[in-house]
Coordinates of C-alpha atoms in Angstrom, one line a residue:
M52 CA 0.0 0.0 0.0
D53 CA 1.2 3.4 -0.8
G54 CA 1.7 5.9 1.9
G55 CA 2.3 9.6 2.0
V56 CA 4.3 11.9 4.2
E57 CA 2.9 15.2 5.5
G58 CA 5.5 18.0 5.4
N59 CA 8.5 18.6 3.2
S60 CA 10.8 15.7 4.1
T61 CA 13.8 14.6 2.1
T62 CA 14.6 11.7 4.4
E63 CA 15.3 8.3 2.8
P64 CA 12.6 5.7 3.8
N65 CA 15.2 3.4 5.3
M66 CA 16.5 6.1 7.6
L67 CA 12.9 6.9 8.6
I68 CA 12.5 3.5 10.2
E69 CA 16.2 2.9 11.2
P70 CA 15.6 2.6 14.9
L71 CA 12.8 0.0 14.4
L72 CA 14.9 -2.0 12.0
R73 CA 17.5 -2.4 14.8
N74 CA 15.2 -4.9 16.3
T75 CA 17.1 -8.1 15.4
N76 CA 16.2 -10.2 18.4
Y77 CA 15.3 -13.9 17.8
F78 CA 14.3 -16.9 19.8
D79 CA 17.0 -18.2 22.0
V80 CA 17.4 -21.6 23.8
Y81 CA 15.2 -20.5 26.7
D82 CA 12.3 -19.6 24.3
Y83 CA 12.5 -23.0 22.6
L84 CA 12.6 -24.8 25.9
I85 CA 9.6 -23.0 27.4
F86 CA 7.6 -23.3 24.2
S87 CA 8.4 -27.0 23.8
G88 CA 7.6 -27.6 27.5
L89 CA 4.2 -26.0 27.2
L90 CA 3.3 -28.2 24.2
F91 CA 4.8 -31.3 25.9
L92 CA 2.6 -30.8 29.0
T93 CA -0.5 -30.5 26.8
L94 CA 0.4 -33.7 25.1
I95 CA 1.0 -35.5 28.4
I96 CA -2.4 -34.6 29.7
G97 CA -4.1 -35.9 26.6
L98 CA -2.0 -39.2 26.7
Y99 CA -2.8 -39.7 30.3
Y100 CA -6.6 -39.7 29.7
A101 CA -6.2 -41.8 26.6
L102 CA -4.1 -44.5 28.3
F103 CA -5.0 -44.5 32.0
E104 CA -8.5 -42.9 32.1
K105 CA -10.2 -44.9 29.3
Q106 CA -13.7 -44.1 28.4
E107 CA -15.3 -47.3 27.2
T108 CA -18.8 -46.0 26.6
V109 CA -20.1 -43.2 24.5
A110 CA -21.6 -41.4 27.5
E111 CA -18.3 -41.5 29.4
Y112 CA -16.4 -40.2 26.4
L113 CA -18.8 -37.5 25.5
M114 CA -20.2 -36.3 28.8
G115 CA -17.5 -37.3 31.3
G116 CA -20.2 -39.5 33.1
K117 CA -21.8 -36.2 34.2
Q118 CA -19.5 -36.1 37.1
M119 CA -17.1 -33.3 36.0
S120 CA -16.3 -30.7 38.6
L121 CA -17.0 -27.0 38.2
F122 CA -13.3 -25.9 38.3
P123 CA -12.0 -27.5 35.1
I124 CA -15.3 -26.9 33.2
A125 CA -15.2 -23.2 34.0
F126 CA -11.6 -22.9 32.8
S127 CA -12.3 -25.0 29.7
L128 CA -15.2 -22.7 28.7
I129 CA -12.8 -19.7 29.1
A130 CA -10.0 -21.3 27.1
S131 CA -12.3 -22.4 24.2
S132 CA -13.8 -18.9 24.0
I133 CA -10.4 -17.1 23.8
S134 CA -8.6 -17.7 20.5
A135 CA -5.2 -16.6 19.3
I136 CA -6.9 -14.0 17.1
S137 CA -8.5 -12.5 20.2
I138 CA -5.1 -12.2 22.0
L139 CA -3.6 -10.4 19.0
G140 CA -6.7 -8.7 17.7
M141 CA -7.9 -6.9 20.8
P142 CA -4.7 -5.0 21.4
A143 CA -4.5 -4.1 17.7
E144 CA -8.1 -2.8 17.8
V145 CA -7.5 -0.6 20.8
Y146 CA -4.1 0.6 19.4
T147 CA -5.8 1.7 16.2
Y148 CA -9.3 2.7 17.2
G149 CA -9.4 3.1 21.0
T150 CA -11.1 1.3 23.9
Q151 CA -14.8 1.5 22.8
F152 CA -14.7 -2.1 21.5
A153 CA -13.4 -3.3 24.9
L154 CA -17.0 -2.9 26.1
I155 CA -17.7 -6.4 24.7
G156 CA -16.2 -7.8 27.9
G157 CA -19.1 -6.4 29.9
V158 CA -21.7 -7.5 27.4
E159 CA -20.6 -11.1 28.1
F160 CA -22.3 -10.9 31.5
L161 CA -25.6 -10.1 29.8
V162 CA -25.2 -12.9 27.3
A163 CA -24.3 -15.4 30.1
T164 CA -27.4 -14.4 32.1
A165 CA -29.7 -14.8 29.1
N166 CA -28.1 -18.1 28.1
A167 CA -28.3 -19.5 31.7
F168 CA -32.0 -18.8 32.2
L169 CA -33.4 -18.9 28.6
F170 CA -31.5 -21.7 26.8
L171 CA -29.5 -23.8 29.2
P172 CA -32.5 -25.2 31.1
V173 CA -33.9 -26.6 27.9
F174 CA -30.8 -28.5 26.9
F175 CA -30.1 -29.6 30.5
K176 CA -33.5 -31.1 30.8
L177 CA -33.4 -32.9 27.4
Q178 CA -29.9 -34.3 27.9
L179 CA -29.6 -35.3 24.3
T180 CA -26.3 -36.2 22.7
T181 CA -26.6 -35.2 19.1
V182 CA -26.0 -31.5 19.6
F183 CA -23.6 -31.3 22.4
Q184 CA -20.9 -33.9 22.1
G185 CA -17.2 -34.3 22.2
G186 CA -14.4 -36.0 24.2
I187 CA -14.6 -34.2 27.5
K188 CA -12.1 -35.2 30.2
A189 CA -8.8 -34.7 28.3
V190 CA -10.1 -31.6 26.6
V191 CA -11.2 -29.8 29.8
W192 CA -8.0 -30.5 31.7
T193 CA -5.8 -29.4 28.8
D194 CA -8.0 -26.3 28.4
T195 CA -7.5 -25.6 32.1
F196 CA -3.7 -25.8 31.7
Q197 CA -3.8 -23.7 28.5
T198 CA -5.9 -21.0 30.3
F199 CA -3.2 -20.5 32.8
S200 CA -0.6 -20.4 30.0
M201 CA -2.6 -17.8 28.1
L202 CA -3.1 -15.8 31.3
A203 CA 0.6 -15.9 32.1
G204 CA 1.6 -14.7 28.6
V205 CA -0.9 -11.8 28.5
I206 CA -0.2 -10.6 32.1
L207 CA 3.6 -10.7 31.4
V208 CA 3.2 -8.6 28.3
S209 CA 1.1 -6.0 30.2
V210 CA 3.5 -5.8 33.1
L211 CA 6.7 -5.6 31.2
G212 CA 5.1 -3.3 28.6
T213 CA 3.9 -0.9 31.3
I214 CA 7.5 -0.7 32.7
K215 CA 8.9 -0.2 29.2
A216 CA 6.3 2.6 28.4
G217 CA 7.0 4.5 31.6
G218 CA 4.4 3.3 34.1
I219 CA 0.6 3.2 34.4
S220 CA 0.2 7.0 34.8
E221 CA 2.2 7.6 31.6
V222 CA 0.2 5.0 29.7
Y223 CA -3.1 6.6 30.8
R224 CA -1.9 10.1 30.0
K225 CA -0.8 9.3 26.5
S226 CA -3.9 7.2 25.8
Y227 CA -6.2 9.9 27.1
E228 CA -4.5 12.7 25.1
S229 CA -4.8 10.7 21.9
G230 CA -8.5 10.1 22.5
R231 CA -8.1 6.3 22.8
I232 CA -9.9 6.0 26.1
E233 CA -13.5 5.9 25.0
I234 CA -16.3 3.9 26.5
F235 CA -19.5 5.9 26.5
N236 CA -19.8 7.1 23.0
M237 CA -23.6 7.4 23.0
D238 CA -24.0 8.4 19.4
P239 CA -27.1 6.5 18.1
N240 CA -26.0 6.7 14.5
P241 CA -25.9 3.1 13.2
L242 CA -23.4 4.1 10.6
V243 CA -20.7 4.7 13.2
R244 CA -18.4 1.7 13.4
H245 CA -18.2 1.3 17.2
T246 CA -20.4 3.1 19.8
F247 CA -21.9 2.2 23.1
W248 CA -25.1 1.1 21.3
T249 CA -23.4 -0.9 18.5
I250 CA -21.3 -2.8 21.1
V251 CA -23.9 -3.5 23.7
V252 CA -27.0 -4.1 21.5
G253 CA -25.3 -5.5 18.4
N254 CA -22.7 -7.6 20.2
F255 CA -25.4 -9.0 22.6
F256 CA -27.3 -10.6 19.8
G257 CA -24.0 -11.7 18.1
W258 CA -22.6 -13.5 21.1
L259 CA -26.0 -14.9 22.2
S260 CA -26.6 -16.4 18.8
G261 CA -23.2 -18.1 18.9
S262 CA -23.3 -19.3 22.5
S263 CA -27.0 -20.2 23.1
T264 CA -26.8 -23.3 21.0
S265 CA -23.1 -23.8 20.9
Q266 CA -21.9 -27.4 21.1
A267 CA -18.6 -26.3 22.7
I268 CA -20.4 -24.5 25.6
H269 CA -23.3 -26.8 26.2
Q270 CA -21.3 -30.1 26.0
R271 CA -19.4 -28.8 29.0
C272 CA -22.4 -27.6 30.9
L273 CA -24.2 -30.9 30.4
S274 CA -21.2 -32.7 31.9
L275 CA -21.9 -31.1 35.2
P276 CA -24.4 -32.9 37.6
T277 CA -26.7 -30.0 38.3
L278 CA -28.2 -27.0 36.5
T279 CA -27.0 -24.7 39.2
K280 CA -23.4 -25.7 38.6
A281 CA -23.9 -25.3 34.9
R282 CA -25.1 -21.7 35.4
L283 CA -22.1 -21.0 37.6
A284 CA -19.9 -22.3 34.8
L285 CA -21.5 -19.7 32.4
L286 CA -20.9 -17.0 35.0
S287 CA -17.3 -18.1 35.2
L288 CA -17.1 -17.8 31.4
A289 CA -18.3 -14.2 31.6
I290 CA -15.7 -13.3 34.3
G291 CA -12.9 -14.9 32.3
S292 CA -13.9 -13.3 29.1
F293 CA -14.1 -9.9 30.8
M294 CA -10.6 -10.4 32.3
F295 CA -9.0 -11.3 29.0
V296 CA -10.7 -8.5 27.1
S297 CA -9.6 -6.0 29.7
L298 CA -6.0 -7.2 29.6
G299 CA -6.0 -7.2 25.8
A300 CA -7.4 -3.6 25.8
Y301 CA -4.8 -2.4 28.3
T302 CA -2.0 -4.1 26.3
G303 CA -3.1 -2.1 23.2
L304 CA -2.9 1.1 25.2
V305 CA 0.6 0.1 26.5
A306 CA 1.8 -0.6 22.9
Y307 CA 0.5 2.8 21.8
S308 CA 2.2 4.6 24.6
Y309 CA 5.5 3.0 23.7
Y310 CA 5.1 3.7 19.9
Q311 CA 3.3 7.1 20.3
D312 CA 6.0 8.9 18.2
C313 CA 7.1 6.1 15.9
D314 CA 4.2 3.9 14.8
P315 CA 5.4 0.6 13.2
V316 CA 2.4 0.3 11.0
T317 CA 2.5 3.7 9.5
S318 CA 6.3 3.5 9.0
K319 CA 5.9 0.1 7.2
V320 CA 8.0 -1.8 9.7
V321 CA 5.0 -4.2 10.1
K322 CA 2.3 -4.7 7.6
K323 CA -0.8 -5.0 9.8
P324 CA -1.8 -3.9 13.3
D325 CA -2.1 -7.5 14.4
Q326 CA 1.7 -7.7 14.2
I327 CA 2.3 -4.9 16.6
I328 CA 2.2 -6.9 19.8
P329 CA 4.7 -9.6 18.6
Y330 CA 7.0 -6.9 17.3
F331 CA 6.6 -5.0 20.7
I332 CA 7.6 -8.2 22.5
M333 CA 10.7 -8.7 20.5
E334 CA 11.7 -5.1 21.2
F335 CA 12.7 -6.0 24.7
A336 CA 12.9 -9.8 24.5
H337 CA 16.6 -9.9 25.1
K338 CA 16.1 -8.4 28.6
V339 CA 13.7 -11.2 29.7
P340 CA 15.0 -14.6 28.7
G341 CA 12.2 -16.9 27.7
F342 CA 9.6 -14.2 27.4
P343 CA 8.9 -14.7 23.6
G344 CA 8.6 -18.4 24.2
I345 CA 6.0 -17.8 26.9
F346 CA 3.9 -15.5 24.7
L347 CA 4.1 -17.9 21.7
G348 CA 3.0 -20.6 24.1
A349 CA 0.0 -18.5 25.1
L350 CA -0.9 -18.0 21.4
F351 CA -0.7 -21.7 20.7
S352 CA -2.6 -22.5 23.9
A353 CA -5.4 -20.2 22.7
A354 CA -5.4 -21.8 19.3
L355 CA -5.2 -25.4 20.5
S356 CA -7.9 -25.0 23.1
T357 CA -10.3 -23.7 20.5
L358 CA -9.3 -26.4 18.0
S359 CA -9.7 -29.3 20.5
T360 CA -13.1 -28.1 21.5
V361 CA -14.3 -27.9 17.9
L362 CA -12.8 -31.3 17.0
N363 CA -14.4 -33.2 19.9
A364 CA -17.7 -31.5 19.5
A365 CA -17.8 -32.2 15.8
S366 CA -16.9 -35.9 16.3
G367 CA -20.0 -36.5 18.2
V368 CA -22.2 -34.9 15.6
V369 CA -20.5 -36.9 12.8
L370 CA -21.0 -40.2 14.7
E371 CA -24.6 -39.6 15.7
D372 CA -26.0 -37.7 12.8
L373 CA -24.0 -39.1 9.8
I374 CA -23.2 -42.6 10.9
Q375 CA -25.6 -43.9 13.6
S376 CA -28.7 -42.4 12.0
R377 CA -28.0 -44.2 8.7
R378 CA -27.5 -47.6 10.3
K379 CA -30.3 -50.1 10.9
V380 CA -28.4 -51.4 13.9
R381 CA -26.6 -48.9 16.1
L382 CA -22.9 -49.5 16.9
S383 CA -22.1 -51.1 20.2
E384 CA -20.9 -48.8 23.0
A385 CA -17.3 -50.1 22.6
K386 CA -17.2 -49.7 18.9
A387 CA -18.9 -46.3 19.0
S388 CA -16.3 -45.0 21.5
K389 CA -13.5 -46.2 19.3
A390 CA -15.2 -44.6 16.3
L391 CA -15.3 -41.3 18.1
K392 CA -11.6 -41.3 18.6
V393 CA -10.9 -42.2 15.0
I394 CA -13.3 -39.5 13.8
T395 CA -11.6 -36.9 16.0
A396 CA -8.2 -37.8 14.6
L397 CA -9.4 -37.6 11.0
L398 CA -11.0 -34.3 11.6
G399 CA -7.8 -33.0 13.1
A400 CA -5.8 -34.1 10.1
L401 CA -8.4 -32.4 7.8
C402 CA -8.0 -29.2 9.8
L403 CA -4.2 -29.3 9.6
S404 CA -4.4 -29.9 5.8
L405 CA -6.5 -26.7 5.4
V406 CA -3.9 -24.6 7.1
T407 CA -2.2 -24.2 3.8
F408 CA -5.2 -22.2 2.5
V409 CA -5.5 -19.9 5.5
D410 CA -3.0 -17.4 4.1
L411 CA -5.1 -17.0 0.9
M412 CA -8.0 -15.6 3.0
G413 CA -8.4 -11.9 3.8
T414 CA -8.4 -9.9 7.4
V415 CA -42.6 -24.1 12.7
L416 CA -40.7 -25.9 10.0
Q417 CA -41.8 -24.0 6.9
G418 CA -41.5 -20.7 8.7
A419 CA -38.2 -21.6 10.2
I420 CA -36.6 -22.6 6.9
I421 CA -37.9 -19.7 4.9
G422 CA -37.0 -17.2 7.7
G423 CA -33.5 -18.7 8.0
V424 CA -32.9 -18.5 4.3
A425 CA -34.1 -14.9 4.2
A426 CA -31.8 -14.0 7.1
V427 CA -28.8 -15.7 5.6
S428 CA -29.5 -14.0 2.2
S429 CA -29.9 -10.6 3.8
L430 CA -26.7 -10.9 5.8
A431 CA -24.8 -12.2 2.8
F432 CA -26.1 -9.1 0.9
L433 CA -24.9 -6.8 3.7
S434 CA -21.6 -8.5 4.1
F435 CA -20.8 -8.7 0.4
G436 CA -21.7 -5.1 -0.3
S437 CA -19.8 -3.8 2.7
Q438 CA -16.6 -5.8 2.1
T439 CA -16.7 -4.9 -1.6
A440 CA -16.9 -1.2 -0.7
I441 CA -14.1 -1.6 1.8
A442 CA -11.9 -3.5 -0.7
A443 CA -12.5 -0.7 -3.2
K444 CA -11.6 1.8 -0.5
S445 CA -15.0 3.4 -0.9
I446 CA -15.5 3.0 2.8
K447 CA -12.7 4.2 5.0
Y448 CA -12.8 4.1 8.8
V449 CA -11.0 6.9 10.6
T450 CA -8.4 5.7 13.1
K451 CA -7.0 7.5 16.2
P452 CA -3.9 9.6 15.6
L453 CA -0.7 7.8 14.6
S454 CA 2.6 9.4 14.3
V455 CA 6.2 8.8 13.1
A456 CA 7.5 12.2 14.3
G457 CA 9.8 10.4 16.8
C458 CA 11.4 8.0 14.2
L459 CA 15.1 8.8 13.6
G460 CA 15.6 11.1 10.6
S461 CA 11.9 12.1 10.3
N462 CA 10.8 15.8 10.4
S463 CA 7.2 14.9 9.5
S464 CA 4.3 14.9 12.0
S465 CA 2.4 11.9 10.7
L466 CA 2.0 9.4 7.9
Y467 CA -1.2 7.9 6.7
D468 CA -2.4 5.0 4.6
P469 CA -5.4 5.8 2.4
A470 CA -7.2 2.8 3.9
F471 CA -6.7 4.0 7.5
I472 CA -6.8 7.8 7.6
T473 CA -5.4 9.4 10.7
G474 CA -8.1 11.4 12.4
S475 CA -8.6 13.7 15.4
P476 CA -8.4 12.3 18.9
F477 CA -12.1 12.4 19.3
D478 CA -13.3 11.3 15.9
N479 CA -16.4 9.0 15.9
H480 CA -15.1 6.7 13.2
I481 CA -17.8 7.5 10.7
P482 CA -17.1 5.8 7.4
L483 CA -16.3 8.3 4.6
H484 CA -17.8 8.5 1.1
D485 CA -21.5 9.1 1.4
D486 CA -22.0 7.9 -2.2
V487 CA -21.9 4.3 -0.9
F488 CA -25.4 2.8 -0.4
W489 CA -26.3 3.6 3.3
V490 CA -27.2 -0.1 4.0
F491 CA -23.6 -1.1 3.3
R492 CA -22.3 1.5 5.8
I493 CA -24.3 0.1 8.8
S494 CA -21.9 -1.0 11.6
Y495 CA -21.1 -4.7 11.2
M496 CA -22.0 -5.1 14.9
Y497 CA -25.7 -4.9 13.9
Y498 CA -25.5 -7.7 11.4
P499 CA -26.6 -10.5 13.9
M500 CA -29.5 -8.5 15.1
T501 CA -30.5 -7.7 11.5
G502 CA -30.5 -11.4 10.7
L503 CA -32.6 -12.2 13.8
L504 CA -35.2 -9.6 12.9
V505 CA -35.4 -10.7 9.3
M506 CA -35.7 -14.4 10.3
I507 CA -38.5 -13.8 12.8
S508 CA -40.4 -11.4 10.6
V509 CA -40.3 -13.6 7.5
G510 CA -40.8 -16.7 9.6
V511 CA -43.9 -15.4 11.2
I512 CA -45.4 -14.3 7.9
A513 CA -44.5 -17.7 6.3
S514 CA -46.1 -19.6 9.3
Y515 CA -49.2 -17.5 8.9
L516 CA -49.5 -18.3 5.2
T517 CA -48.8 -22.0 5.7
G518 CA -50.6 -22.5 9.0
F519 CA -49.4 -22.1 12.5
Q520 CA -48.6 -25.2 14.6
D521 CA -51.1 -26.3 17.2
L522 CA -49.6 -25.2 20.5
S523 CA -51.2 -28.1 22.4
K524 CA -49.1 -30.5 20.4
I525 CA -45.8 -28.9 21.3
N526 CA -43.5 -30.7 23.8
P527 CA -43.0 -28.1 26.6
D528 CA -39.6 -29.5 27.3
L529 CA -38.5 -28.0 24.0
I530 CA -39.5 -24.5 25.0
S531 CA -37.6 -22.1 27.1
P532 CA -39.0 -21.9 30.7
I533 CA -39.9 -18.2 30.3
C534 CA -42.1 -19.0 27.3
Q535 CA -43.8 -22.2 28.7
R536 CA -46.4 -20.1 30.5
F537 CA -47.9 -19.2 27.1
L538 CA -48.5 -22.9 26.2
P539 CA -51.9 -24.6 26.9
K540 CA -51.9 -26.7 30.0
E541 CA -51.4 -30.4 29.4
T542 CA -53.1 -33.3 31.0
E543 CA -50.9 -35.6 33.1
N544 CA -51.0 -38.4 30.4
E545 CA -49.7 -36.0 27.8
Q546 CA -46.8 -34.9 30.0
N547 CA -45.8 -38.5 30.8
E548 CA -45.9 -39.3 27.1
C549 CA -43.6 -36.4 26.3
Q550 CA -41.2 -37.5 29.0
T551 CA -41.2 -41.1 27.7
N552 CA -40.5 -40.0 24.1
L553 CA -37.5 -37.9 25.3
V554 CA -36.1 -40.8 27.2
N555 CA -36.5 -43.2 24.2
M556 CA -34.5 -40.7 22.0
Q557 CA -31.4 -41.2 24.2
P558 CA -28.9 -44.0 23.8
A559 CA -29.0 -46.7 26.5
S560 CA -25.7 -45.7 28.0
E561 CA -26.7 -42.1 28.4
R562 CA -30.1 -43.0 29.9
Q563 CA -28.1 -44.9 32.5
V564 CA -25.9 -41.9 33.2
N565 CA -28.8 -39.5 33.5
E566 CA -30.7 -41.8 35.9
Q567 CA -27.6 -42.1 38.0
A568 CA -27.1 -38.4 38.1
K569 CA -30.7 -37.8 39.1
A570 CA -30.4 -40.4 41.9
E571 CA -27.2 -38.8 43.3
T572 CA -28.5 -35.2 43.1
G573 CA -31.9 -36.1 44.7
E574 CA -35.2 -34.3 44.6
E575 CA -33.6 -30.9 45.1
S576 CA -31.6 -31.2 41.9
E577 CA -34.7 -32.5 40.1
G578 CA -36.6 -29.4 41.3
R579 CA -34.0 -27.1 39.7
L580 CA -34.4 -28.8 36.4
L581 CA -38.1 -28.0 36.3

């Protein structure tokens, strides 16, 4: 990308970034030892549960026998929700645009509350296996270890970066003066990229849609013996997400304070804002032996925790929905358990083979079907139009001020890339070029809510035209508790019939596990489920 220099400067480009190019630090033996050690410990945990804690039945492999404790489940939820992209992306977002986006950490508490009381009770009562499966024990304990690894890496970057930048007060002063500390931007304009409303309202629907029926989340919640513990696990997820978002946002402010007068992105030392934190770490890596290895271990822990969660959840779906459902005689428990492990390995190999292509990428039944298709089509229309306009540079989002005035040999005040125009400290990030159709300029945070509204609206109309379903024939166990009050009251025989049908849908091994869990938790636990 071409850049320009403000002012009359005759400085050679290589002299402009000379101090940054002096960064020639590489991994040393300590980094390799620490990084290898973290991966080795992850491998050991998996091997232990594979060799010494064998799960011979499907229910044991998928649900941990419903006897998992809250501690590892909570950390597993946190680990699987934090990806390597999050660890690198949050600091880069705050570095470039300010702290408004960090408000998503608080939104997670709203999402967890809605999930715990609207959706989780339904899945917890059904106890079905086709939607929430995956090898559980090895995954949750490796996730627990990887959570601490991620936490250590992020905290270490924040602490050492703060010292390097001159202290907390200096970080705050520079960030405030540049307008990067911004939380309560109450502008209701939906065309503004990030405001209080786009983050809270838009992100609420975005995260809720992803977590309310998530295999990765609910398979862990269903491995706990009671609904109360499952709800506490979701609360722990909210706390952990808030903590990582806050640390990531602060790290972005620390990086800006350090590079306030010599921005690596503007000066072309790094190509993308996502590369700032790794470059920042290598700036002072030689002073803390093993530090780059710890941070790289944190990135790999974030990536592996997410990957292991997806692989094990997907294996259960493949077995139950693609294999068992097509067989006249279901596989035995022993064969099904072995098949799950083979499927997981094959899916892992498939994911690894697709890594090569990652670099090619850029930064009522009728009513339900019709509504879903309409929602997907509308979102595809919005996304395609918006991304096309951004690629053509017809939409440009204003960043917070970036400068290279402090780079050696530069007498200019700032540089700018046409795709990321340097703005005033308190600019609201309104996309430029009003000639772009206004729909394509709507904040991307509103896309999930838009899809939901389109799906419900079109779905209701389609249901009206094709005929609404008789509410008296709906199984109340499939409805969220808050909505069950609107259903017609059933007779006792109808309720018993619904319960019998649900039990018959479950594999024999899982029915045994569920009955055992109910016996151990007693009547009090059963009351919670209702």
